[in-house]
Amino acid sequence: MTISSPQHHVIEFNLSLCGLLCYCRSGYEANMAQEIEAICALHQIFGFAKVLPHTGFVYFAFYSPENIQRVNEAVRFDELMFARQMIGVFAHIPNLNRNDRLTQIHEACDTHLSKEFMAQTAVVESADTEDGKELAKFCRKFSVPFRQHLRSHQWLVQRKTKQALVGMTLHAFFEHGSCIHLGVSLPGNRSVHENGIYRLKFPSDAPSRSTLKLEEAIQTFIPKAEQQHYFNGDVSAVDLGACPGGWTYQLVSRGVQVEAIDNGAMDDKLMATGLVDYFAADGFKYQPQYGKVNWLVCDMIEQPDRVAQLMTQWLVKGWAQHAIFNLKLPMKQRFVAMNEAKTNIISQLKAAGINFSWQAKHLYHNRDEVTVCILRND
Ligand SMILES: C[S@@+](CC[C@H](N)C(=O)[O-])C[C@H]1O[C@@H](n2cnc3c(N)ncnc32)[C@H](O)[C@@H]1O
């Protein structure tokens, strides 16, 4: 069983980190803190999480400085369910002079970054919260002088890139106008999106906004180069809780033949594609009508342990090869509940001798649910 395939970036410089900063959905700080504390404890990286409700981030301060290489190997972004982004912090400036922010930023970089350090991109970020809109505007403006300054002091390559985050990236994260965390993220161990937010355009002909959840899940969990292999005209799927058809829309637009299960009404345009067979049935009782399918997807809003059990059953019976599904988060003890569901699913799949990879994320387009992707490796 693999969690996902870790690519450990080779680090050719020394950098001491004072903590880890994880961005998450506002309201999920306590869950994020539990998760980062658990992972760090497992790898004997000791510290404590500073949690402020509804701030959209958690700072895990190390008791003593940790080498970036060790942290990069121990704490893997893909293993964190609640993290939208993760950066290794090398300096925290809580009292930035609002009239001259660059001087203190310069001093911190000068103190902490070695001569070999050269970032490929640099971003100025803030938390995604209701009150954070003004700060986000400021961050966009500030990114221009920030990057110019970094370039002129050879902390950032001269060449500009289209993507926000490429190679090693320097992050300036503003808690507010005069409080900043400076850190780095490494390729293969972070989100490639600014602020960890995967913005997607809603396709005008899709039947529901839920479509963006499956789109984000596919883009997040399946490398671009492999998407054609997993979704094409020879592939079949079952969509449980399909109506009005946002998830089916994503499958159909990739040429996949879909059995759509729900008691509700399916979008007419989708039905007209000829790629959808609709069955008004209970998703918990349905069995694939035309033999095994490649994919099981499920967006039924139901008790997470019931859905987890159903997904496991399909995979163990071999009715579906791979699965993407949502687990609804309970009001309380969300981290504990998700961990239990994960442990149950993984232990049953292992006991059945299935070789698979597990990925799970609280995606940007999710609300109170975590999306899980299980890919069979054989
Ligand atoms: C969040 S909606 C799904 C939205 C859909 N994924 C989309 O993108 O349009 C949940 C759906 O699950 C269906 N559902 C809930 N329990 C079900 C069950 N036991 N069997 C079949 N469908 C069920 C509901 O009727 C509802 O249409």
Short mmCIF file of N, CA, C and O and ligand atoms in Angstrom, two decimals, residues 207-214 239-249 261-266 279-285 298-302 306 326 369, ligand 1:
data_model
loop_
_atom_site.label_atom_id
_atom_site.label_comp_id
_atom_site.label_asym_id
_atom_site.label_seq_id
_atom_site.Cartn_x
_atom_site.Cartn_y
_atom_site.Cartn_z
N PRO A 207 -24.57 20.48 -14.93
CA PRO A 207 -25.85 20.58 -14.24
C PRO A 207 -25.79 21.01 -12.77
O PRO A 207 -26.83 21.33 -12.20
N SER A 208 -24.62 20.98 -12.15
CA SER A 208 -24.57 21.45 -10.74
C SER A 208 -23.15 21.90 -10.40
O SER A 208 -22.18 21.46 -11.02
N ARG A 209 -23.06 22.75 -9.39
CA ARG A 209 -21.73 23.25 -8.98
C ARG A 209 -20.88 22.12 -8.38
O ARG A 209 -19.66 22.23 -8.33
N SER A 210 -21.55 21.04 -7.94
CA SER A 210 -20.79 19.90 -7.39
C SER A 210 -19.79 19.36 -8.39
O SER A 210 -18.84 18.67 -8.02
N THR A 211 -20.02 19.65 -9.65
CA THR A 211 -19.11 19.17 -10.70
C THR A 211 -17.67 19.56 -10.40
O THR A 211 -16.73 18.83 -10.68
N LEU A 212 -17.50 20.76 -9.76
CA LEU A 212 -16.14 21.25 -9.50
C LEU A 212 -15.43 20.38 -8.46
O LEU A 212 -14.20 20.32 -8.45
N LYS A 213 -16.21 19.70 -7.62
CA LYS A 213 -15.57 18.84 -6.61
C LYS A 213 -14.86 17.67 -7.28
O LYS A 213 -13.74 17.33 -6.93
N LEU A 214 -15.57 17.06 -8.23
CA LEU A 214 -14.93 15.90 -8.89
C LEU A 214 -13.79 16.37 -9.80
O LEU A 214 -12.74 15.73 -9.86
N ASP A 239 -21.87 5.96 -10.77
CA ASP A 239 -21.96 7.19 -9.97
C ASP A 239 -23.12 7.04 -8.99
O ASP A 239 -24.29 7.06 -9.40
N LEU A 240 -22.82 6.85 -7.71
CA LEU A 240 -23.88 6.68 -6.69
C LEU A 240 -24.27 8.04 -6.11
O LEU A 240 -23.40 8.79 -5.66
N GLY A 241 -25.55 8.34 -6.13
CA GLY A 241 -26.02 9.67 -5.69
C GLY A 241 -25.68 10.68 -6.76
O GLY A 241 -25.06 11.70 -6.50
N ALA A 242 -26.11 10.38 -8.00
CA ALA A 242 -25.59 11.09 -9.18
C ALA A 242 -26.31 12.40 -9.51
O ALA A 242 -25.75 13.25 -10.19
N CYS A 243 -27.57 12.55 -9.05
CA CYS A 243 -28.40 13.66 -9.55
C CYS A 243 -28.03 15.00 -8.93
O CYS A 243 -27.62 15.03 -7.78
N PRO A 244 -28.13 16.08 -9.70
CA PRO A 244 -28.58 16.15 -11.11
C PRO A 244 -27.54 15.75 -12.15
O PRO A 244 -27.83 15.70 -13.33
N GLY A 245 -26.29 15.49 -11.73
CA GLY A 245 -25.35 14.95 -12.71
C GLY A 245 -24.00 15.66 -12.85
O GLY A 245 -23.28 15.44 -13.81
N GLY A 246 -23.66 16.48 -11.84
CA GLY A 246 -22.38 17.20 -11.93
C GLY A 246 -21.17 16.28 -12.01
O GLY A 246 -20.21 16.56 -12.75
N TRP A 247 -21.18 15.19 -11.27
CA TRP A 247 -20.04 14.26 -11.31
C TRP A 247 -20.09 13.45 -12.60
O TRP A 247 -19.07 13.24 -13.24
N THR A 248 -21.30 13.01 -12.96
CA THR A 248 -21.44 12.26 -14.21
C THR A 248 -20.95 13.13 -15.38
O THR A 248 -20.29 12.63 -16.30
N TYR A 249 -21.24 14.43 -15.32
CA TYR A 249 -20.79 15.36 -16.36
C TYR A 249 -19.27 15.28 -16.55
O TYR A 249 -18.77 15.24 -17.66
N ILE A 261 -26.86 6.47 -10.51
CA ILE A 261 -27.84 5.92 -9.57
C ILE A 261 -28.34 7.01 -8.64
O ILE A 261 -27.56 7.66 -7.95
N ASP A 262 -29.64 7.19 -8.60
CA ASP A 262 -30.25 8.19 -7.71
C ASP A 262 -31.75 8.09 -7.88
O ASP A 262 -32.23 7.63 -8.92
N ASN A 263 -32.49 8.56 -6.89
CA ASN A 263 -33.94 8.61 -7.07
C ASN A 263 -34.39 9.93 -7.69
O ASN A 263 -35.52 10.06 -8.12
N GLY A 264 -33.47 10.91 -7.72
CA GLY A 264 -33.81 12.23 -8.27
C GLY A 264 -33.80 12.23 -9.79
O GLY A 264 -33.73 11.17 -10.43
N ALA A 265 -33.86 13.45 -10.35
CA ALA A 265 -33.92 13.56 -11.81
C ALA A 265 -32.55 13.92 -12.37
O ALA A 265 -31.85 14.79 -11.84
N MET A 266 -32.21 13.25 -13.47
CA MET A 266 -30.90 13.46 -14.11
C MET A 266 -31.04 14.53 -15.20
O MET A 266 -32.09 14.63 -15.84
N PHE A 279 -30.45 4.69 -13.31
CA PHE A 279 -31.23 3.73 -12.53
C PHE A 279 -31.74 4.41 -11.27
O PHE A 279 -30.93 4.91 -10.47
N ALA A 280 -33.07 4.45 -11.11
CA ALA A 280 -33.66 5.01 -9.89
C ALA A 280 -33.58 3.91 -8.83
O ALA A 280 -34.45 3.03 -8.77
N ALA A 281 -32.53 3.92 -8.06
CA ALA A 281 -32.32 2.82 -7.09
C ALA A 281 -31.62 3.36 -5.85
O ALA A 281 -31.09 4.48 -5.85
N ASP A 282 -31.60 2.54 -4.82
CA ASP A 282 -30.89 2.89 -3.59
C ASP A 282 -29.40 2.57 -3.79
O ASP A 282 -29.04 1.41 -4.08
N GLY A 283 -28.58 3.58 -3.62
CA GLY A 283 -27.14 3.42 -3.83
C GLY A 283 -26.53 2.36 -2.92
O GLY A 283 -25.47 1.81 -3.23
N PHE A 284 -27.16 2.10 -1.79
CA PHE A 284 -26.60 1.12 -0.86
C PHE A 284 -26.93 -0.32 -1.27
O PHE A 284 -26.36 -1.26 -0.74
N LYS A 285 -27.90 -0.45 -2.23
CA LYS A 285 -28.29 -1.80 -2.65
C LYS A 285 -27.87 -2.10 -4.09
O LYS A 285 -27.86 -3.26 -4.51
N CYS A 298 -18.89 8.41 -5.71
CA CYS A 298 -20.04 8.48 -4.80
C CYS A 298 -20.06 9.81 -4.05
O CYS A 298 -19.09 10.17 -3.40
N ASP A 299 -21.18 10.51 -4.20
CA ASP A 299 -21.36 11.80 -3.53
C ASP A 299 -22.65 11.80 -2.71
O ASP A 299 -23.30 12.83 -2.58
N MET A 300 -23.05 10.63 -2.20
CA MET A 300 -24.26 10.56 -1.39
C MET A 300 -23.97 11.18 -0.03
O MET A 300 -22.95 10.88 0.59
N ILE A 301 -24.86 12.07 0.40
CA ILE A 301 -24.65 12.69 1.71
C ILE A 301 -25.23 11.74 2.75
O ILE A 301 -26.44 11.69 2.96
N GLU A 302 -24.36 10.97 3.34
CA GLU A 302 -24.78 9.90 4.26
C GLU A 302 -23.75 9.78 5.37
O GLU A 302 -22.70 10.40 5.31
N ARG A 306 -21.01 4.54 6.95
CA ARG A 306 -21.83 3.73 6.01
C ARG A 306 -21.23 3.81 4.61
O ARG A 306 -21.11 2.81 3.90
N ASN A 326 -16.87 11.01 -1.42
CA ASN A 326 -16.85 11.99 -0.34
C ASN A 326 -17.27 11.36 0.97
O ASN A 326 -18.22 10.57 1.00
N GLU A 369 -16.88 18.04 3.93
CA GLU A 369 -16.61 16.67 3.49
C GLU A 369 -15.15 16.57 3.05
O GLU A 369 -14.54 17.57 2.69
C1 LIG B 1 -24.86 16.07 -3.12
S1 LIG B 1 -26.04 15.33 -4.11
C2 LIG B 1 -25.09 14.72 -5.45
C3 LIG B 1 -24.73 15.76 -6.42
C4 LIG B 1 -24.08 15.16 -7.64
N1 LIG B 1 -22.82 14.51 -7.32
C5 LIG B 1 -23.84 16.22 -8.68
O1 LIG B 1 -22.67 16.53 -8.94
O2 LIG B 1 -24.79 16.73 -9.26
C6 LIG B 1 -26.44 13.87 -3.25
C7 LIG B 1 -27.36 12.96 -4.02
O3 LIG B 1 -27.35 11.71 -3.36
C8 LIG B 1 -28.62 11.15 -3.52
N2 LIG B 1 -28.78 10.07 -2.52
C9 LIG B 1 -28.76 10.16 -1.19
N3 LIG B 1 -28.93 8.95 -0.62
C10 LIG B 1 -29.04 8.08 -1.66
C11 LIG B 1 -29.23 6.68 -1.74
N4 LIG B 1 -29.34 5.93 -0.63
N5 LIG B 1 -29.30 6.11 -2.95
C12 LIG B 1 -29.18 6.85 -4.06
N6 LIG B 1 -29.01 8.18 -4.05
C13 LIG B 1 -28.95 8.79 -2.86
C14 LIG B 1 -29.57 12.31 -3.35
O4 LIG B 1 -30.80 12.04 -3.98
C15 LIG B 1 -28.81 13.45 -4.03
O5 LIG B 1 -29.23 13.61 -5.37
#
